[in-house]
mmCIF file with all atom_site columns, C-alpha atoms in Angstrom:
data_model
loop_
_atom_site.group_PDB
_atom_site.id
_atom_site.type_symbol
_atom_site.label_atom_id
_atom_site.label_alt_id
_atom_site.label_comp_id
_atom_site.label_asym_id
_atom_site.label_entity_id
_atom_site.label_seq_id
_atom_site.pdbx_PDB_ins_code
_atom_site.Cartn_x
_atom_site.Cartn_y
_atom_site.Cartn_z
_atom_site.occupancy
_atom_site.B_iso_or_equiv
_atom_site.pdbx_formal_charge
_atom_site.auth_seq_id
_atom_site.auth_comp_id
_atom_site.auth_asym_id
_atom_site.auth_atom_id
_atom_site.pdbx_PDB_model_num
ATOM 1   C CA . MET J 1 1   ? 29.677  -14.742 55.437  1.00 57.00 ? 1   MET J CA 1
ATOM 2   C CA . LYS J 1 2   ? 27.170  -11.832 55.833  1.00 56.00 ? 2   LYS J CA 1
ATOM 3   C CA . GLY J 1 3   ? 28.174  -9.913  53.829  1.00 60.00 ? 3   GLY J CA 1
ATOM 4   C CA . LEU J 1 4   ? 28.144  -12.601 50.969  1.00 54.00 ? 4   LEU J CA 1
ATOM 5   C CA . LEU J 1 5   ? 24.728  -13.529 51.436  1.00 56.00 ? 5   LEU J CA 1
ATOM 6   C CA . THR J 1 6   ? 24.416  -9.526  51.325  1.00 62.00 ? 6   THR J CA 1
ATOM 7   C CA . ALA J 1 7   ? 26.359  -9.111  47.832  1.00 56.00 ? 7   ALA J CA 1
ATOM 8   C CA . VAL J 1 8   ? 23.927  -12.516 46.763  1.00 51.00 ? 8   VAL J CA 1
ATOM 9   C CA . TYR J 1 9   ? 20.771  -10.879 47.670  1.00 59.00 ? 9   TYR J CA 1
ATOM 10  C CA . ALA J 1 10  ? 21.346  -8.028  45.801  1.00 56.00 ? 10  ALA J CA 1
ATOM 11  C CA . LEU J 1 11  ? 22.402  -9.857  42.632  1.00 55.00 ? 11  LEU J CA 1
ATOM 12  C CA . THR J 1 12  ? 19.870  -11.190 42.583  1.00 60.00 ? 12  THR J CA 1
ATOM 13  C CA . LEU J 1 13  ? 16.832  -8.561  43.319  1.00 56.00 ? 13  LEU J CA 1
ATOM 14  C CA . ILE J 1 14  ? 19.039  -6.536  40.409  1.00 57.00 ? 14  ILE J CA 1
ATOM 15  C CA . VAL J 1 15  ? 18.519  -9.431  38.439  1.00 52.00 ? 15  VAL J CA 1
ATOM 16  C CA . GLY J 1 16  ? 15.240  -9.711  38.556  1.00 57.00 ? 16  GLY J CA 1
ATOM 17  C CA . PHE J 1 17  ? 14.166  -6.199  38.473  1.00 53.00 ? 17  PHE J CA 1
ATOM 18  C CA . THR J 1 18  ? 16.619  -6.386  34.575  1.00 56.00 ? 18  THR J CA 1
ATOM 19  C CA . GLY J 1 19  ? 14.117  -9.473  34.088  1.00 54.00 ? 19  GLY J CA 1
ATOM 20  C CA . CYS J 1 20  ? 10.684  -8.088  34.705  1.00 54.00 ? 20  CYS J CA 1
ATOM 21  C CA . ALA J 1 21  ? 12.221  -4.932  31.780  1.00 53.00 ? 21  ALA J CA 1
ATOM 22  C CA . ALA J 1 22  ? 12.482  -7.374  29.934  1.00 52.00 ? 22  ALA J CA 1
ATOM 23  C CA . PHE J 1 23  ? 9.042   -8.369  29.311  1.00 57.00 ? 23  PHE J CA 1
ATOM 24  C CA . ARG J 1 24  ? 7.336   -4.903  29.164  1.00 72.00 ? 24  ARG J CA 1
ATOM 25  C CA . GLN J 1 25  ? 5.137   -3.569  26.720  1.00 77.00 ? 25  GLN J CA 1
ATOM 26  C CA . SER J 1 26  ? 7.406   -1.082  24.714  1.00 74.00 ? 26  SER J CA 1
ATOM 27  C CA . VAL J 1 27  ? 6.057   2.026   22.500  1.00 74.00 ? 27  VAL J CA 1
ATOM 28  C CA . SER J 1 28  ? 6.794   4.041   19.688  1.00 73.00 ? 28  SER J CA 1
ATOM 29  C CA . ASP J 1 29  ? 6.860   6.122   16.310  1.00 74.00 ? 29  ASP J CA 1
ATOM 30  C CA . LYS J 1 30  ? 8.117   5.195   13.824  1.00 72.00 ? 30  LYS J CA 1
ATOM 31  C CA . ASP J 1 31  ? 8.554   6.514   10.173  1.00 75.00 ? 31  ASP J CA 1
ATOM 32  C CA . PRO J 1 32  ? 6.639   3.653   7.609   1.00 74.00 ? 32  PRO J CA 1
ATOM 33  C CA . SER J 1 33  ? 8.573   4.754   5.188   1.00 66.00 ? 33  SER J CA 1
ATOM 34  C CA . ASN J 1 34  ? 11.959  4.022   6.696   1.00 72.00 ? 34  ASN J CA 1
ATOM 35  C CA . SER J 1 35  ? 10.899  1.338   8.699   1.00 71.00 ? 35  SER J CA 1
ATOM 36  C CA . PRO J 1 36  ? 12.671  -1.996  7.954   1.00 75.00 ? 36  PRO J CA 1
ATOM 37  C CA . PRO J 1 37  ? 11.136  -5.465  6.974   1.00 73.00 ? 37  PRO J CA 1
ATOM 38  C CA . MET J 1 38  ? 10.355  -7.583  9.227   1.00 70.00 ? 38  MET J CA 1
ATOM 39  C CA . ASP J 1 39  ? 9.781   -10.597 6.469   1.00 78.00 ? 39  ASP J CA 1
ATOM 40  C CA . ALA J 1 40  ? 10.343  -11.357 2.602   1.00 82.00 ? 40  ALA J CA 1
ATOM 41  C CA . LYS J 1 41  ? 6.172   -10.287 3.057   1.00 88.00 ? 41  LYS J CA 1
ATOM 42  C CA . TYR J 1 42  ? 3.831   -6.984  1.037   1.00 91.00 ? 42  TYR J CA 1
ATOM 43  C CA . ASP J 1 43  ? 4.331   -4.525  4.084   1.00 92.00 ? 43  ASP J CA 1
ATOM 44  C CA . ALA J 1 44  ? 3.962   -0.756  4.917   1.00 91.00 ? 44  ALA J CA 1
ATOM 45  C CA . SER J 1 45  ? 6.943   -0.162  3.145   1.00 91.00 ? 45  SER J CA 1
ATOM 46  C CA . ASP J 1 46  ? 6.315   -1.446  -0.145  1.00 94.00 ? 46  ASP J CA 1
ATOM 47  C CA . LEU J 1 47  ? 2.785   -0.215  -0.020  1.00 94.00 ? 47  LEU J CA 1
ATOM 48  C CA . LEU J 1 48  ? 4.814   3.295   0.151   1.00 95.00 ? 48  LEU J CA 1
ATOM 49  C CA . GLY J 1 49  ? 7.734   2.730   -1.962  1.00 94.00 ? 49  GLY J CA 1
ATOM 50  C CA . TRP J 1 50  ? 6.016   1.413   -4.600  1.00 96.00 ? 50  TRP J CA 1
ATOM 51  C CA . ALA J 1 51  ? 2.941   4.100   -5.130  1.00 97.00 ? 51  ALA J CA 1
ATOM 52  C CA . ASP J 1 52  ? 6.285   6.392   -5.574  1.00 97.00 ? 52  ASP J CA 1
ATOM 53  C CA . GLU J 1 53  ? 7.823   4.856   -7.632  1.00 97.00 ? 53  GLU J CA 1
ATOM 54  C CA . ILE J 1 54  ? 4.597   3.954   -10.245 1.00 98.00 ? 54  ILE J CA 1
ATOM 55  C CA . VAL J 1 55  ? 3.636   7.354   -9.620  1.00 98.00 ? 55  VAL J CA 1
ATOM 56  C CA . ARG J 1 56  ? 6.849   8.662   -10.717 1.00 97.00 ? 56  ARG J CA 1
ATOM 57  C CA . SER J 1 57  ? 7.293   6.290   -13.961 1.00 97.00 ? 57  SER J CA 1
ATOM 58  C CA . ILE J 1 58  ? 3.596   8.276   -14.557 1.00 96.00 ? 58  ILE J CA 1
ATOM 59  C CA . LEU J 1 59  ? 4.150   11.230  -14.657 1.00 96.00 ? 59  LEU J CA 1
ATOM 60  C CA . GLU J 1 60  ? 7.900   10.928  -16.310 1.00 95.00 ? 60  GLU J CA 1
ATOM 61  C CA . HIS J 1 61  ? 5.729   9.282   -19.485 1.00 93.00 ? 61  HIS J CA 1
ATOM 62  C CA . PRO J 1 62  ? 4.403   12.063  -22.063 1.00 92.00 ? 62  PRO J CA 1
ATOM 63  C CA . PHE J 1 63  ? 0.845   10.988  -20.658 1.00 90.00 ? 63  PHE J CA 1
ATOM 64  C CA . PRO J 1 64  ? -0.945  13.334  -20.902 1.00 87.00 ? 64  PRO J CA 1
ATOM 65  C CA . LYS J 1 65  ? 0.808   15.833  -23.472 1.00 85.00 ? 65  LYS J CA 1
ATOM 66  C CA . PRO J 1 66  ? 2.181   18.864  -21.743 1.00 82.00 ? 66  PRO J CA 1
ATOM 67  C CA . ASP J 1 67  ? -0.578  21.061  -22.901 1.00 87.00 ? 67  ASP J CA 1
ATOM 68  C CA . ALA J 1 68  ? -3.589  18.842  -22.548 1.00 89.00 ? 68  ALA J CA 1
ATOM 69  C CA . PRO J 1 69  ? -5.968  19.417  -20.117 1.00 93.00 ? 69  PRO J CA 1
ATOM 70  C CA . ALA J 1 70  ? -5.071  17.129  -16.958 1.00 96.00 ? 70  ALA J CA 1
ATOM 71  C CA . PRO J 1 71  ? -7.201  13.937  -18.099 1.00 97.00 ? 71  PRO J CA 1
ATOM 72  C CA . ILE J 1 72  ? -10.112 12.691  -15.840 1.00 98.00 ? 72  ILE J CA 1
ATOM 73  C CA . MET J 1 73  ? -9.909  9.498   -15.000 1.00 98.00 ? 73  MET J CA 1
ATOM 74  C CA . ALA J 1 74  ? -11.668 6.317   -13.284 1.00 98.00 ? 74  ALA J CA 1
ATOM 75  C CA . GLU J 1 75  ? -9.580  3.797   -10.572 1.00 98.00 ? 75  GLU J CA 1
ATOM 76  C CA . LEU J 1 76  ? -11.087 0.517   -10.871 1.00 97.00 ? 76  LEU J CA 1
ATOM 77  C CA . GLY J 1 77  ? -8.968  -1.248  -8.273  1.00 97.00 ? 77  GLY J CA 1
ATOM 78  C CA . ILE J 1 78  ? -5.924  -3.339  -8.297  1.00 98.00 ? 78  ILE J CA 1
ATOM 79  C CA . GLN J 1 79  ? -6.289  -7.030  -8.708  1.00 98.00 ? 79  GLN J CA 1
ATOM 80  C CA . ASN J 1 80  ? -4.981  -9.058  -5.821  1.00 98.00 ? 80  ASN J CA 1
ATOM 81  C CA . ARG J 1 81  ? -3.341  -12.613 -8.235  1.00 97.00 ? 81  ARG J CA 1
ATOM 82  C CA . THR J 1 82  ? -0.898  -13.363 -4.763  1.00 95.00 ? 82  THR J CA 1
ATOM 83  C CA . ASN J 1 83  ? -2.267  -16.323 -2.489  1.00 91.00 ? 83  ASN J CA 1
ATOM 84  C CA . ASP J 1 84  ? -2.226  -14.186 -0.043  1.00 93.00 ? 84  ASP J CA 1
ATOM 85  C CA . HIS J 1 85  ? -4.888  -11.309 1.448   1.00 94.00 ? 85  HIS J CA 1
ATOM 86  C CA . LEU J 1 86  ? -3.327  -7.752  0.707   1.00 94.00 ? 86  LEU J CA 1
ATOM 87  C CA . ASP J 1 87  ? -5.308  -5.102  0.718   1.00 96.00 ? 87  ASP J CA 1
ATOM 88  C CA . THR J 1 88  ? -4.369  -3.705  -2.830  1.00 97.00 ? 88  THR J CA 1
ATOM 89  C CA . GLN J 1 89  ? -6.680  -1.225  -2.683  1.00 97.00 ? 89  GLN J CA 1
ATOM 90  C CA . ALA J 1 90  ? -4.643  0.942   0.157   1.00 97.00 ? 90  ALA J CA 1
ATOM 91  C CA . LEU J 1 91  ? -2.172  0.999   -3.118  1.00 98.00 ? 91  LEU J CA 1
ATOM 92  C CA . ALA J 1 92  ? -4.931  1.735   -5.401  1.00 98.00 ? 92  ALA J CA 1
ATOM 93  C CA . ASP J 1 93  ? -5.889  4.863   -2.976  1.00 98.00 ? 93  ASP J CA 1
ATOM 94  C CA . THR J 1 94  ? -2.259  5.717   -2.194  1.00 98.00 ? 94  THR J CA 1
ATOM 95  C CA . ILE J 1 95  ? -1.011  6.073   -5.871  1.00 98.00 ? 95  ILE J CA 1
ATOM 96  C CA . VAL J 1 96  ? -4.755  7.928   -6.551  1.00 98.00 ? 96  VAL J CA 1
ATOM 97  C CA . THR J 1 97  ? -4.014  10.349  -4.269  1.00 98.00 ? 97  THR J CA 1
ATOM 98  C CA . LYS J 1 98  ? -0.044  11.248  -5.306  1.00 98.00 ? 98  LYS J CA 1
ATOM 99  C CA . LEU J 1 99  ? -1.563  11.456  -8.835  1.00 98.00 ? 99  LEU J CA 1
ATOM 100 C CA . LEU J 1 100 ? -3.951  13.669  -7.746  1.00 98.00 ? 100 LEU J CA 1
ATOM 101 C CA . ASN J 1 101 ? -1.351  15.599  -5.799  1.00 98.00 ? 101 ASN J CA 1
ATOM 102 C CA . SER J 1 102 ? 0.514   16.355  -8.223  1.00 96.00 ? 102 SER J CA 1
ATOM 103 C CA . GLY J 1 103 ? -2.562  18.350  -10.520 1.00 94.00 ? 103 GLY J CA 1
ATOM 104 C CA . LYS J 1 104 ? -2.103  16.173  -13.371 1.00 95.00 ? 104 LYS J CA 1
ATOM 105 C CA . MET J 1 105 ? -4.616  14.303  -13.895 1.00 96.00 ? 105 MET J CA 1
ATOM 106 C CA . GLN J 1 106 ? -8.161  14.230  -12.485 1.00 98.00 ? 106 GLN J CA 1
ATOM 107 C CA . PHE J 1 107 ? -10.237 10.934  -10.588 1.00 98.00 ? 107 PHE J CA 1
ATOM 108 C CA . THR J 1 108 ? -13.763 10.312  -10.388 1.00 98.00 ? 108 THR J CA 1
ATOM 109 C CA . ASN J 1 109 ? -15.236 9.215   -6.783  1.00 97.00 ? 109 ASN J CA 1
ATOM 110 C CA . THR J 1 110 ? -15.808 6.204   -8.248  1.00 95.00 ? 110 THR J CA 1
ATOM 111 C CA . SER J 1 111 ? -15.852 4.525   -4.401  1.00 94.00 ? 111 SER J CA 1
ATOM 112 C CA . ARG J 1 112 ? -18.363 7.219   -3.675  1.00 95.00 ? 112 ARG J CA 1
ATOM 113 C CA . ARG J 1 113 ? -21.634 6.615   -6.591  1.00 94.00 ? 113 ARG J CA 1
ATOM 114 C CA . ASP J 1 114 ? -23.912 4.653   -4.539  1.00 95.00 ? 114 ASP J CA 1
ATOM 115 C CA . GLN J 1 115 ? -23.619 7.736   -1.919  1.00 97.00 ? 115 GLN J CA 1
ATOM 116 C CA . LEU J 1 116 ? -23.044 10.584  -4.104  1.00 95.00 ? 116 LEU J CA 1
ATOM 117 C CA . LEU J 1 117 ? -26.586 9.618   -6.234  1.00 94.00 ? 117 LEU J CA 1
ATOM 118 C CA . LYS J 1 118 ? -28.335 9.127   -2.455  1.00 96.00 ? 118 LYS J CA 1
ATOM 119 C CA . GLU J 1 119 ? -27.146 12.896  -1.803  1.00 97.00 ? 119 GLU J CA 1
ATOM 120 C CA . GLN J 1 120 ? -28.458 13.723  -5.146  1.00 95.00 ? 120 GLN J CA 1
ATOM 121 C CA . GLY J 1 121 ? -31.443 12.285  -5.042  1.00 95.00 ? 121 GLY J CA 1
ATOM 122 C CA . PHE J 1 122 ? -32.034 13.729  -1.386  1.00 97.00 ? 122 PHE J CA 1
ATOM 123 C CA . GLN J 1 123 ? -31.161 17.346  -2.550  1.00 97.00 ? 123 GLN J CA 1
ATOM 124 C CA . LEU J 1 124 ? -33.488 17.139  -5.571  1.00 95.00 ? 124 LEU J CA 1
ATOM 125 C CA . ALA J 1 125 ? -36.255 16.221  -2.713  1.00 96.00 ? 125 ALA J CA 1
ATOM 126 C CA . ASN J 1 126 ? -35.451 18.330  -0.366  1.00 97.00 ? 126 ASN J CA 1
ATOM 127 C CA . CYS J 1 127 ? -33.394 21.237  -1.490  1.00 97.00 ? 127 CYS J CA 1
ATOM 128 C CA . THR J 1 128 ? -34.116 24.928  -3.297  1.00 97.00 ? 128 THR J CA 1
ATOM 129 C CA . PRO J 1 129 ? -33.232 24.752  -6.746  1.00 94.00 ? 129 PRO J CA 1
ATOM 130 C CA . GLU J 1 130 ? -30.740 27.193  -6.192  1.00 95.00 ? 130 GLU J CA 1
ATOM 131 C CA . THR J 1 131 ? -28.532 25.473  -3.789  1.00 96.00 ? 131 THR J CA 1
ATOM 132 C CA . ARG J 1 132 ? -29.393 21.546  -5.049  1.00 96.00 ? 132 ARG J CA 1
ATOM 133 C CA . ALA J 1 133 ? -26.711 19.618  -7.033  1.00 95.00 ? 133 ALA J CA 1
ATOM 134 C CA . GLN J 1 134 ? -27.663 19.400  -10.483 1.00 93.00 ? 134 GLN J CA 1
ATOM 135 C CA . ILE J 1 135 ? -29.039 15.748  -11.857 1.00 92.00 ? 135 ILE J CA 1
ATOM 136 C CA . GLY J 1 136 ? -27.071 14.444  -14.964 1.00 92.00 ? 136 GLY J CA 1
ATOM 137 C CA . LYS J 1 137 ? -23.797 17.148  -14.358 1.00 93.00 ? 137 LYS J CA 1
ATOM 138 C CA . GLN J 1 138 ? -21.292 14.356  -13.538 1.00 94.00 ? 138 GLN J CA 1
ATOM 139 C CA . LEU J 1 139 ? -17.946 14.449  -15.934 1.00 96.00 ? 139 LEU J CA 1
ATOM 140 C CA . GLY J 1 140 ? -17.803 11.352  -17.305 1.00 96.00 ? 140 GLY J CA 1
ATOM 141 C CA . ALA J 1 141 ? -14.254 10.033  -17.730 1.00 98.00 ? 141 ALA J CA 1
ATOM 142 C CA . LYS J 1 142 ? -11.541 9.264   -20.107 1.00 98.00 ? 142 LYS J CA 1
ATOM 143 C CA . TYR J 1 143 ? -9.901  6.590   -18.546 1.00 98.00 ? 143 TYR J CA 1
ATOM 144 C CA . MET J 1 144 ? -9.743  4.139   -16.590 1.00 98.00 ? 144 MET J CA 1
ATOM 145 C CA . LEU J 1 145 ? -6.790  2.824   -14.017 1.00 98.00 ? 145 LEU J CA 1
ATOM 146 C CA . THR J 1 146 ? -6.659  -0.216  -13.474 1.00 98.00 ? 146 THR J CA 1
ATOM 147 C CA . GLY J 1 147 ? -3.722  -3.157  -12.237 1.00 98.00 ? 147 GLY J CA 1
ATOM 148 C CA . SER J 1 148 ? -2.445  -6.285  -10.740 1.00 98.00 ? 148 SER J CA 1
ATOM 149 C CA . LEU J 1 149 ? -0.475  -7.671  -8.105  1.00 98.00 ? 149 LEU J CA 1
ATOM 150 C CA . ILE J 1 150 ? 1.282   -10.961 -8.248  1.00 97.00 ? 150 ILE J CA 1
ATOM 151 C CA . GLU J 1 151 ? 3.616   -12.937 -5.942  1.00 95.00 ? 151 GLU J CA 1
ATOM 152 C CA . ILE J 1 152 ? 6.546   -15.879 -6.422  1.00 93.00 ? 152 ILE J CA 1
ATOM 153 C CA . ASP J 1 153 ? 6.991   -17.358 -3.664  1.00 90.00 ? 153 ASP J CA 1
ATOM 154 C CA . LYS J 1 154 ? 10.540  -19.806 -3.510  1.00 84.00 ? 154 LYS J CA 1
ATOM 155 C CA . ARG J 1 155 ? 11.798  -21.398 -0.080  1.00 75.00 ? 155 ARG J CA 1
ATOM 156 C CA . SER J 1 156 ? 15.068  -23.467 0.401   1.00 64.00 ? 156 SER J CA 1
ATOM 157 C CA . GLY J 1 157 ? 14.940  -27.333 -0.416  1.00 59.00 ? 157 GLY J CA 1
ATOM 158 C CA . ARG J 1 158 ? 15.729  -29.738 2.612   1.00 59.00 ? 158 ARG J CA 1
ATOM 159 C CA . GLN J 1 159 ? 18.772  -30.447 2.469   1.00 53.00 ? 159 GLN J CA 1
ATOM 160 C CA . VAL J 1 160 ? 21.193  -29.784 5.475   1.00 49.00 ? 160 VAL J CA 1
ATOM 161 C CA . ARG J 1 161 ? 21.838  -26.723 6.862   1.00 56.00 ? 161 ARG J CA 1
ATOM 162 C CA . VAL J 1 162 ? 21.149  -24.080 9.817   1.00 53.00 ? 162 VAL J CA 1
ATOM 163 C CA . SER J 1 163 ? 18.981  -21.696 8.669   1.00 65.00 ? 163 SER J CA 1
ATOM 164 C CA . LYS J 1 164 ? 15.848  -21.344 5.602   1.00 78.00 ? 164 LYS J CA 1
ATOM 165 C CA . GLN J 1 165 ? 16.187  -19.343 3.159   1.00 83.00 ? 165 GLN J CA 1
ATOM 166 C CA . GLU J 1 166 ? 12.652  -17.912 1.737   1.00 86.00 ? 166 GLU J CA 1
ATOM 167 C CA . ASP J 1 167 ? 12.645  -15.604 -1.169  1.00 90.00 ? 167 ASP J CA 1
ATOM 168 C CA . VAL J 1 168 ? 9.147   -13.703 -2.671  1.00 92.00 ? 168 VAL J CA 1
ATOM 169 C CA . TYR J 1 169 ? 8.657   -12.065 -6.208  1.00 95.00 ? 169 TYR J CA 1
ATOM 170 C CA . TYR J 1 170 ? 6.418   -9.420  -6.285  1.00 95.00 ? 170 TYR J CA 1
ATOM 171 C CA . GLN J 1 171 ? 5.166   -7.662  -9.413  1.00 98.00 ? 171 GLN J CA 1
ATOM 172 C CA . LEU J 1 172 ? 2.910   -4.605  -9.458  1.00 98.00 ? 172 LEU J CA 1
ATOM 173 C CA . THR J 1 173 ? 1.491   -3.324  -12.942 1.00 98.00 ? 173 THR J CA 1
ATOM 174 C CA . VAL J 1 174 ? -0.309  -0.448  -12.884 1.00 98.00 ? 174 VAL J CA 1
ATOM 175 C CA . GLU J 1 175 ? -1.854  0.421   -16.832 1.00 98.00 ? 175 GLU J CA 1
ATOM 176 C CA . ILE J 1 176 ? -4.388  3.467   -18.089 1.00 98.00 ? 176 ILE J CA 1
ATOM 177 C CA . THR J 1 177 ? -6.563  2.252   -20.477 1.00 98.00 ? 177 THR J CA 1
ATOM 178 C CA . ASP J 1 178 ? -8.898  4.433   -22.783 1.00 98.00 ? 178 ASP J CA 1
ATOM 179 C CA . LEU J 1 179 ? -12.261 4.109   -22.358 1.00 98.00 ? 179 LEU J CA 1
ATOM 180 C CA . GLU J 1 180 ? -13.571 5.030   -26.139 1.00 97.00 ? 180 GLU J CA 1
ATOM 181 C CA . THR J 1 181 ? -11.427 2.896   -27.196 1.00 98.00 ? 181 THR J CA 1
ATOM 182 C CA . GLY J 1 182 ? -9.984  0.431   -25.543 1.00 98.00 ? 182 GLY J CA 1
ATOM 183 C CA . LEU J 1 183 ? -6.382  1.473   -25.940 1.00 98.00 ? 183 LEU J CA 1
ATOM 184 C CA . ILE J 1 184 ? -3.905  0.688   -23.715 1.00 98.00 ? 184 ILE J CA 1
ATOM 185 C CA . ALA J 1 185 ? -2.405  4.618   -23.440 1.00 97.00 ? 185 ALA J CA 1
ATOM 186 C CA . LEU J 1 186 ? 0.064   3.565   -20.693 1.00 97.00 ? 186 LEU J CA 1
ATOM 187 C CA . ARG J 1 187 ? 1.073   0.901   -18.680 1.00 98.00 ? 187 ARG J CA 1
ATOM 188 C CA . LYS J 1 188 ? 3.983   0.713   -16.006 1.00 98.00 ? 188 LYS J CA 1
ATOM 189 C CA . GLN J 1 189 ? 5.430   -2.549  -13.798 1.00 97.00 ? 189 GLN J CA 1
ATOM 190 C CA . HIS J 1 190 ? 7.648   -2.492  -10.864 1.00 96.00 ? 190 HIS J CA 1
ATOM 191 C CA . ASP J 1 191 ? 9.369   -5.901  -9.572  1.00 96.00 ? 191 ASP J CA 1
ATOM 192 C CA . ARG J 1 192 ? 11.044  -6.639  -6.084  1.00 93.00 ? 192 ARG J CA 1
ATOM 193 C CA . MET J 1 193 ? 12.688  -9.621  -4.618  1.00 92.00 ? 193 MET J CA 1
ATOM 194 C CA . ARG J 1 194 ? 13.496  -9.903  -1.288  1.00 88.00 ? 194 ARG J CA 1
ATOM 195 C CA . ARG J 1 195 ? 14.961  -12.986 0.522   1.00 85.00 ? 195 ARG J CA 1
ATOM 196 C CA . VAL J 1 196 ? 15.111  -13.675 4.062   1.00 82.00 ? 196 VAL J CA 1
ATOM 197 C CA . SER J 1 197 ? 16.850  -16.066 5.766   1.00 80.00 ? 197 SER J CA 1
ATOM 198 C CA . LYS J 1 198 ? 15.366  -17.706 8.692   1.00 72.00 ? 198 LYS J CA 1
ATOM 199 C CA . PRO J 1 199 ? 17.335  -20.493 11.410  1.00 70.00 ? 199 PRO J CA 1
ATOM 200 C CA . LEU J 1 200 ? 16.184  -23.180 11.681  1.00 61.00 ? 200 LEU J CA 1
ATOM 201 C CA . ILE J 1 201 ? 17.539  -23.141 16.010  1.00 59.00 ? 201 ILE J CA 1
ATOM 202 C CA . GLY J 1 202 ? 16.166  -20.117 18.181  1.00 54.00 ? 202 GLY J CA 1
ATOM 203 C CA . TRP J 1 203 ? 13.375  -18.002 19.068  1.00 52.00 ? 203 TRP J CA 1
#
């Protein structure tokens, strides 16, 4: 009897320690480009994957011409036309970074214009003529890069089933427009549909 009680006590301790371990915090680094999606919504893998796809398709397009100098462009944002609060500026920043790193395009720093002008004004008033930035020497952009992101969300209807399904479709459009003529020089789109099934009972 005493041996049985000892065994039960030991088993209780093992289960208790195992249960506590299951509730401990776990932290680990993951590769964002290879992380599996947690749901059907926009996530880090979309940001990186869409940027790669859009940049690849832009660079494969005959724009600019191979013998032409790298065009100067102004990035003016990607419009969020979804129902969610998404940081589409991060997507635009990633696209611009990859295009810049390709060496085939140049970009004016549109997001820092106010700071740039403030620094130029400070240098004009306080720095020596030999070292201060010259006013009126900024290069004007020939093209602007803009875009939009739309979302279509479809959920399964009410019926007898053990799980519910949700389809989320995104379409990213990125275009390059000639600032002088207003003509669209290039437009690329990327589509993504993801389905998620959720059990009606569970946690």
